[in-house]
Coordinates of C-alpha atoms and ligand atoms in Angstrom, one line a residue:
X70 CA -35.8 -16.2 159.7
X71 CA -32.3 -17.6 160.6
X72 CA -31.6 -20.4 158.2
X73 CA -29.3 -23.3 159.0
X74 CA -28.1 -25.7 156.4
X75 CA -27.9 -29.2 157.9
X76 CA -25.4 -31.5 156.1
X77 CA -25.2 -34.9 157.9
X78 CA -22.9 -36.6 155.5
X79 CA -21.6 -40.2 156.0
X80 CA -20.9 -42.8 158.6
X81 CA -21.9 -41.6 162.1
X82 CA -22.7 -38.1 160.6
X83 CA -26.5 -38.6 160.4
X84 CA -26.7 -40.0 164.0
X85 CA -24.7 -37.2 165.7
X86 CA -26.4 -34.5 163.6
X87 CA -29.8 -35.7 164.7
X88 CA -28.9 -35.1 168.3
X89 CA -27.5 -31.7 167.6
X90 CA -30.7 -30.8 165.8
X91 CA -32.8 -32.0 168.7
X92 CA -30.8 -29.8 171.0
X93 CA -31.2 -26.8 168.7
X94 CA -35.0 -27.5 168.5
X95 CA -35.2 -27.5 172.3
X96 CA -33.8 -24.0 172.6
X97 CA -37.2 -22.5 171.7
X98 CA -35.8 -20.4 168.9
X99 CA -37.4 -20.5 165.5
X100 CA -34.6 -21.7 163.2
X101 CA -35.3 -22.8 159.6
X102 CA -33.3 -26.0 159.2
X103 CA -32.9 -27.5 155.8
X104 CA -31.0 -30.8 155.1
X105 CA -29.0 -31.8 152.1
X106 CA -26.7 -34.7 151.2
X107 CA -23.0 -34.3 151.2
X108 CA -19.9 -36.6 150.9
X109 CA -20.6 -40.2 150.0
X110 CA -24.3 -39.5 150.5
X111 CA -24.1 -36.7 148.0
X112 CA -22.4 -39.0 145.5
X113 CA -25.0 -41.7 146.1
X114 CA -27.8 -39.2 145.6
X115 CA -26.5 -36.9 142.8
X116 CA -23.2 -38.4 141.6
X117 CA -21.1 -35.7 143.3
X118 CA -19.8 -35.4 146.8
X119 CA -20.8 -31.7 146.8
X120 CA -24.0 -31.6 144.8
X121 CA -24.9 -28.2 143.3
X122 CA -28.1 -27.9 145.4
X123 CA -26.1 -28.7 148.5
X124 CA -23.6 -26.0 147.7
X125 CA -26.4 -23.5 146.9
X126 CA -28.1 -24.2 150.2
X127 CA -24.8 -23.8 152.1
X128 CA -24.2 -20.5 150.4
X129 CA -27.6 -19.0 151.1
X130 CA -27.9 -20.2 154.7
X131 CA -26.7 -18.1 157.7
X132 CA -24.6 -21.0 158.9
X133 CA -23.8 -24.6 158.1
X134 CA -23.9 -27.5 160.6
X135 CA -21.9 -30.4 159.2
X136 CA -21.6 -34.0 160.3
X137 CA -18.8 -35.9 158.8
X138 CA -17.8 -37.3 155.4
X139 CA -15.9 -40.3 154.3
X140 CA -16.8 -43.9 153.7
X141 CA -14.5 -46.7 152.5
X142 CA -17.1 -47.7 149.9
X143 CA -16.1 -44.5 148.0
X144 CA -12.3 -44.7 148.5
X145 CA -11.7 -46.2 145.1
X146 CA -13.4 -43.4 143.2
X147 CA -11.2 -40.9 141.4
X148 CA -10.0 -38.1 143.8
X149 CA -12.5 -35.5 142.5
X150 CA -15.4 -37.7 143.5
X151 CA -14.3 -38.8 146.9
X152 CA -16.3 -37.7 150.0
X153 CA -13.4 -35.6 151.3
X154 CA -13.8 -33.3 148.3
X155 CA -17.1 -32.1 149.8
X156 CA -15.6 -30.5 152.8
X157 CA -12.6 -29.2 150.9
X158 CA -15.0 -27.7 148.3
X159 CA -17.2 -26.1 150.9
X160 CA -14.2 -24.5 152.6
X161 CA -13.0 -23.1 149.3
X162 CA -16.3 -22.1 147.8
X163 CA -17.5 -20.4 151.0
X164 CA -14.1 -18.8 151.7
X165 CA -13.8 -20.4 155.2
X166 CA -10.2 -19.6 155.8
X167 CA -10.2 -19.6 159.6
X168 CA -10.6 -22.9 161.4
X169 CA -11.0 -22.7 165.1
X170 CA -10.3 -25.9 167.0
X171 CA -10.6 -25.5 170.7
X172 CA -9.1 -28.3 172.8
X173 CA -10.6 -28.2 176.3
X174 CA -10.3 -30.9 178.9
X175 CA -13.4 -31.2 181.1
X176 CA -12.2 -32.0 184.6
X177 CA -14.6 -35.0 184.6
X178 CA -12.7 -36.5 181.7
X179 CA -9.1 -36.1 183.0
X180 CA -8.8 -39.8 183.3
X181 CA -9.8 -40.4 179.7
X182 CA -6.6 -38.8 178.4
X183 CA -3.7 -41.0 177.6
X184 CA -1.5 -38.3 179.3
X185 CA -1.0 -38.0 183.0
X186 CA -3.8 -36.0 184.6
X187 CA -1.4 -33.4 185.9
X188 CA -0.1 -32.7 182.4
X189 CA -3.5 -32.1 180.9
X190 CA -6.0 -31.2 183.6
X191 CA -7.4 -27.7 183.0
X192 CA -6.1 -27.7 179.4
X193 CA -7.7 -25.0 177.4
X194 CA -6.0 -24.2 174.1
X195 CA -7.3 -22.9 170.8
X196 CA -5.8 -24.0 167.5
X197 CA -6.4 -21.6 164.7
X198 CA -5.6 -23.4 161.4
X199 CA -5.5 -21.5 158.1
X200 CA -8.0 -23.6 156.0
X201 CA -8.0 -22.5 152.3
X202 CA -4.4 -22.2 151.4
X203 CA -1.0 -24.0 151.7
X204 CA -0.1 -27.3 150.1
X205 CA -3.8 -28.4 150.3
X206 CA -4.8 -26.1 147.5
X207 CA -1.6 -25.0 145.9
X208 CA -1.1 -25.4 142.2
X209 CA 0.5 -26.9 140.2
X210 CA 0.1 -30.4 141.6
X211 CA -0.2 -33.9 140.1
X212 CA 1.9 -36.6 138.7
X213 CA 4.5 -35.8 136.0
X214 CA 7.8 -36.9 134.6
X215 CA 10.6 -36.0 137.1
X216 CA 12.5 -33.1 135.4
X217 CA 15.8 -33.3 137.3
X218 CA 17.9 -35.0 139.9
X219 CA 18.9 -38.7 140.3
X220 CA 15.4 -39.8 139.4
X221 CA 15.0 -37.7 136.3
X222 CA 12.7 -39.3 133.8
X223 CA 10.7 -41.3 136.3
X224 CA 7.2 -40.5 137.4
X225 CA 6.9 -38.2 140.4
X226 CA 4.1 -36.9 142.5
X227 CA 4.2 -33.2 143.5
X228 CA 2.2 -30.5 145.3
X229 CA 2.8 -26.8 145.8
X230 CA 3.2 -25.1 149.2
X231 CA 2.4 -21.4 148.9
X232 CA 0.9 -18.6 151.0
X233 CA 0.1 -15.1 149.8
X234 CA 0.7 -12.2 152.1
X235 CA -2.9 -11.3 152.5
X236 CA -3.8 -14.9 153.4
X237 CA -1.2 -14.9 156.2
X238 CA -2.3 -11.4 157.4
X239 CA -5.9 -12.3 157.7
X240 CA -5.4 -15.5 159.7
X241 CA -2.8 -13.7 161.9
X242 CA -5.5 -11.0 162.7
X243 CA -8.0 -13.8 163.7
X244 CA -5.4 -15.3 166.0
X245 CA -4.4 -12.1 167.7
X246 CA -8.0 -11.0 168.2
X247 CA -8.9 -14.4 169.6
X248 CA -6.0 -14.2 172.0
X249 CA -7.2 -10.8 173.2
X250 CA -10.3 -12.5 174.5
X251 CA -8.3 -15.2 176.2
X252 CA -4.8 -15.3 177.8
X253 CA -3.3 -12.9 175.3
X254 CA -0.6 -15.3 174.0
X255 CA -0.1 -16.5 170.4
X256 CA 2.3 -19.2 169.3
X257 CA 2.8 -19.1 165.6
X258 CA 3.9 -22.5 164.3
X259 CA 6.0 -22.8 161.2
X260 CA 9.0 -24.4 159.6
X261 CA 11.0 -21.3 158.9
X262 CA 14.3 -23.1 159.2
X263 CA 13.6 -25.1 156.1
X264 CA 10.7 -23.8 154.0
X265 CA 10.6 -20.4 152.2
X266 CA 6.8 -20.4 152.5
X267 CA 7.1 -20.4 156.3
X268 CA 10.0 -18.0 156.6
X269 CA 7.6 -15.6 154.8
X270 CA 4.8 -16.7 157.1
X271 CA 7.0 -15.8 160.2
X272 CA 7.9 -12.4 158.8
X273 CA 4.3 -11.5 158.0
X274 CA 2.9 -12.7 161.4
X275 CA 5.7 -10.7 163.1
X276 CA 4.6 -7.6 161.1
X277 CA 0.9 -8.0 162.0
X278 CA 1.8 -8.5 165.6
X279 CA 2.8 -4.8 165.7
X280 CA -0.9 -3.9 165.8
X281 CA -1.4 -6.1 168.9
X282 CA 1.1 -4.9 171.5
X283 CA -1.1 -6.4 174.3
X284 CA -0.6 -9.9 172.9
X285 CA 2.6 -11.9 173.4
X286 CA 3.8 -13.6 170.3
X287 CA 6.3 -16.5 170.1
X288 CA 7.4 -18.5 167.0
X289 CA 7.9 -22.2 167.2
X290 CA 9.0 -24.8 164.6
X291 CA 6.3 -27.4 163.9
X292 CA 8.4 -30.4 165.1
X293 CA 9.1 -28.7 168.4
X294 CA 5.4 -27.7 168.7
X295 CA 4.4 -31.4 168.2
X296 CA 6.8 -32.3 171.1
X297 CA 5.6 -29.4 173.4
X298 CA 2.0 -30.4 172.8
X299 CA 2.5 -33.7 174.4
X300 CA 5.2 -32.5 176.9
X301 CA 3.6 -29.4 178.4
X302 CA 0.4 -28.6 176.5
X303 CA -1.0 -26.2 179.1
X304 CA 1.8 -23.7 178.1
X305 CA -0.1 -22.8 175.0
X306 CA -3.0 -20.4 174.7
X307 CA -3.6 -19.7 171.0
X308 CA -1.7 -21.6 168.3
X309 CA -1.9 -20.3 164.8
X310 CA -0.5 -22.2 161.9
X311 CA -0.9 -23.2 158.2
X312 CA -3.3 -25.7 156.7
X313 CA -1.1 -28.8 156.7
X314 CA 0.6 -28.3 160.1
X315 CA -2.8 -27.4 161.6
X316 CA -4.4 -30.6 160.3
X317 CA -1.7 -32.7 162.1
X318 CA -1.4 -30.6 165.3
X319 CA -5.1 -30.3 165.8
X320 CA -5.5 -34.1 165.8
X321 CA -2.7 -34.4 168.4
X322 CA -4.2 -31.6 170.5
X323 CA -7.6 -33.3 170.3
X324 CA -6.3 -36.5 171.7
X325 CA -4.8 -34.7 174.7
X326 CA -8.4 -34.4 175.9
X327 CA -9.0 -38.1 175.9
X328 CA -11.5 -38.2 173.1
X329 CA -11.7 -36.5 169.8
X330 CA -15.5 -37.2 170.2
X331 CA -15.7 -34.1 172.5
X332 CA -14.2 -31.5 170.2
X333 CA -16.2 -29.0 168.1
X334 CA -14.8 -26.8 165.4
X335 CA -15.7 -23.6 163.5
X336 CA -14.6 -22.6 160.0
X337 CA -15.2 -18.9 159.4
X338 CA -15.2 -16.6 156.5
X339 CA -14.3 -12.9 156.7
X340 CA -17.8 -12.0 158.0
X341 CA -18.1 -14.7 160.6
X342 CA -20.4 -16.8 158.5
X343 CA -19.3 -20.3 159.2
X344 CA -19.4 -24.0 158.9
X345 CA -19.5 -26.0 162.1
X346 CA -18.4 -29.6 162.4
X347 CA -17.1 -32.0 165.0
X348 CA -13.3 -32.4 164.8
X349 CA -13.6 -36.2 164.4
X350 CA -14.4 -38.0 161.2
X351 CA -17.2 -40.2 160.0
X352 CA -16.1 -43.4 161.9
X353 CA -17.7 -45.8 159.4
X354 CA -16.7 -48.7 161.7
X355 CA -19.3 -47.7 164.4
X356 CA -21.9 -46.1 162.1
X357 CA -25.5 -47.2 162.7
X358 CA -24.7 -48.8 166.0
X359 CA -26.0 -45.9 168.1
X360 CA -22.7 -45.6 170.1
X361 CA -21.2 -42.5 168.6
X362 CA -20.5 -39.6 170.9
X363 CA -22.8 -36.7 169.8
X364 CA -21.2 -34.1 172.1
X365 CA -18.7 -32.7 169.6
X366 CA -21.5 -32.0 167.2
X367 CA -23.7 -30.5 169.9
X368 CA -20.8 -28.3 171.0
X369 CA -20.3 -27.3 167.4
X370 CA -23.9 -26.1 167.3
X371 CA -23.1 -24.0 170.4
X372 CA -20.1 -22.5 168.5
X373 CA -22.4 -21.7 165.6
X374 CA -24.8 -19.9 167.9
X375 CA -21.9 -17.9 169.4
X376 CA -19.9 -17.0 166.3
X377 CA -22.4 -16.9 163.4
X378 CA -25.8 -16.4 164.9
X379 CA -25.0 -13.9 167.6
X380 CA -26.7 -15.9 170.3
X381 CA -24.1 -16.3 173.0
X382 CA -26.6 -16.9 175.7
X383 CA -28.0 -20.0 173.9
X384 CA -24.5 -21.2 173.3
X385 CA -23.8 -20.9 177.0
X386 CA -26.9 -22.9 177.8
X387 CA -25.8 -25.8 175.5
X388 CA -22.3 -25.8 176.9
X389 CA -23.6 -25.8 180.5
X390 CA -25.9 -28.7 179.6
X391 CA -23.0 -30.7 178.3
X392 CA -21.0 -30.1 181.4
X393 CA -24.0 -31.1 183.5
X394 CA -24.4 -34.5 181.7
X395 CA -20.7 -35.2 182.2
X396 CA -21.1 -34.4 185.9
X397 CA -24.1 -36.8 186.0
X398 CA -21.6 -39.4 184.9
X399 CA -23.1 -40.2 181.5
X400 CA -20.5 -41.5 179.0
X401 CA -20.6 -42.8 175.5
X402 CA -18.2 -45.7 175.0
X403 CA -15.3 -43.5 173.7
X404 CA -15.1 -41.7 177.1
X405 CA -16.3 -44.5 179.3
X406 CA -14.4 -45.3 182.5
X407 CA -15.3 -47.6 185.5
X408 CA -17.7 -46.0 187.8
X409 CA -19.5 -44.0 185.1
X410 CA -22.7 -44.8 183.2
X411 CA -22.4 -46.1 179.6
X412 CA -25.0 -44.5 177.3
X413 CA -25.6 -44.5 173.6
X414 CA -25.9 -41.6 171.1
X415 CA -29.6 -41.1 171.6
X416 CA -29.5 -41.3 175.4
X417 CA -26.7 -38.8 175.4
X418 CA -28.8 -36.4 173.3
X419 CA -31.8 -37.0 175.6
X420 CA -29.7 -36.1 178.6
X421 CA -28.4 -32.8 177.0
X422 CA -32.0 -31.8 176.0
X423 CA -33.2 -32.5 179.6
X424 CA -30.3 -30.6 181.1
X425 CA -31.2 -27.5 178.9
X426 CA -34.3 -26.9 180.8
Ligands
LIG994 C1 -9.9 -32.3 158.9 C2 -9.8 -33.5 158.0 C3 -9.8 -33.0 156.5 C4 -8.6 -32.2 156.3 C5 -10.0 -34.1 155.5 C6 -11.2 -35.0 155.7 C7 -10.0 -33.6 154.1 O1 -8.7 -34.3 158.3 O2 -10.8 -31.5 158.8 O3 -8.9 -32.1 159.7 O4 -7.5 -32.8 156.0 O5 -8.6 -31.0 156.5
LIG995 MG1 -7.6 -33.7 160.0

């Protein structure tokens, strides 16, 4: 039987995961779903943000549905024990190098964006972020005595930016193949004018592109990409970039759609096994209030069905149900506008379940 690891995490994580689980239950498939604590909840239960049993479950499951981690109660812990280490550890341990973050603007939500409707309406871009390399994981890193320059002898913090050829090749393949199923355009975002790592990135992406003559490739510096994303975001189709730039650009892209509460994500390994999570965080300020938007998590469950569980039809059903509740005018507070109906987390879940039938 298909096994799904359910990792709710912290803050609003448990509330939004509950709604996604209800939606999965309503599909009429027989999934085995097993829960385990992660993040601050993992630390509280087992003294570690990624408890061994949780990691084991994630490894043996066919897919992982993840809520969110992070809670200010744990911000004073040493870095290795902070909630964020859970998601970083899962990405690394499961080899989830390809992070897919679609940013789609539903026509009903065009008014929720802070950008003019004509700039964003119809937006449909896919950010592909490399997820297990770059300055996020590069070693050495730490705090040491500054070895040279005007501050020699003082303490300095440092990290290492690096990308191996194979790491760049595999993410480039993911991007070109994704583009083949869309508008056949890839923008590779780098900082080749300053960084050795990203000149190398540009050279390798250019080389991989030779295998995809049907896809158009353009290169763009990250600062320009940030500008273009808010100036003319619809010009993009697939954006591929490294871990650090992808972290930043994907938040910017998310906000184009008005609410980060709407955006799912998939993190895939080389065999399309994946971890699925909403693009937003744990929002501890609204946790437990029943107001969080569960749609990003519900849409993440749809991505899971499509990419890891080979059930595209069920994924379509969920995505249509989400569109239908938006058409009905139901809105959680993050996407509320005058003339729509304000609902809570549970009611939104109810509506999606109803719309599935
Ligand atoms: C994300 C988050 C994570 C990241 C944090 C929570 C470690 O911002 O998934 O974008 O930086 O990758
Ligand atoms: Mg981020």
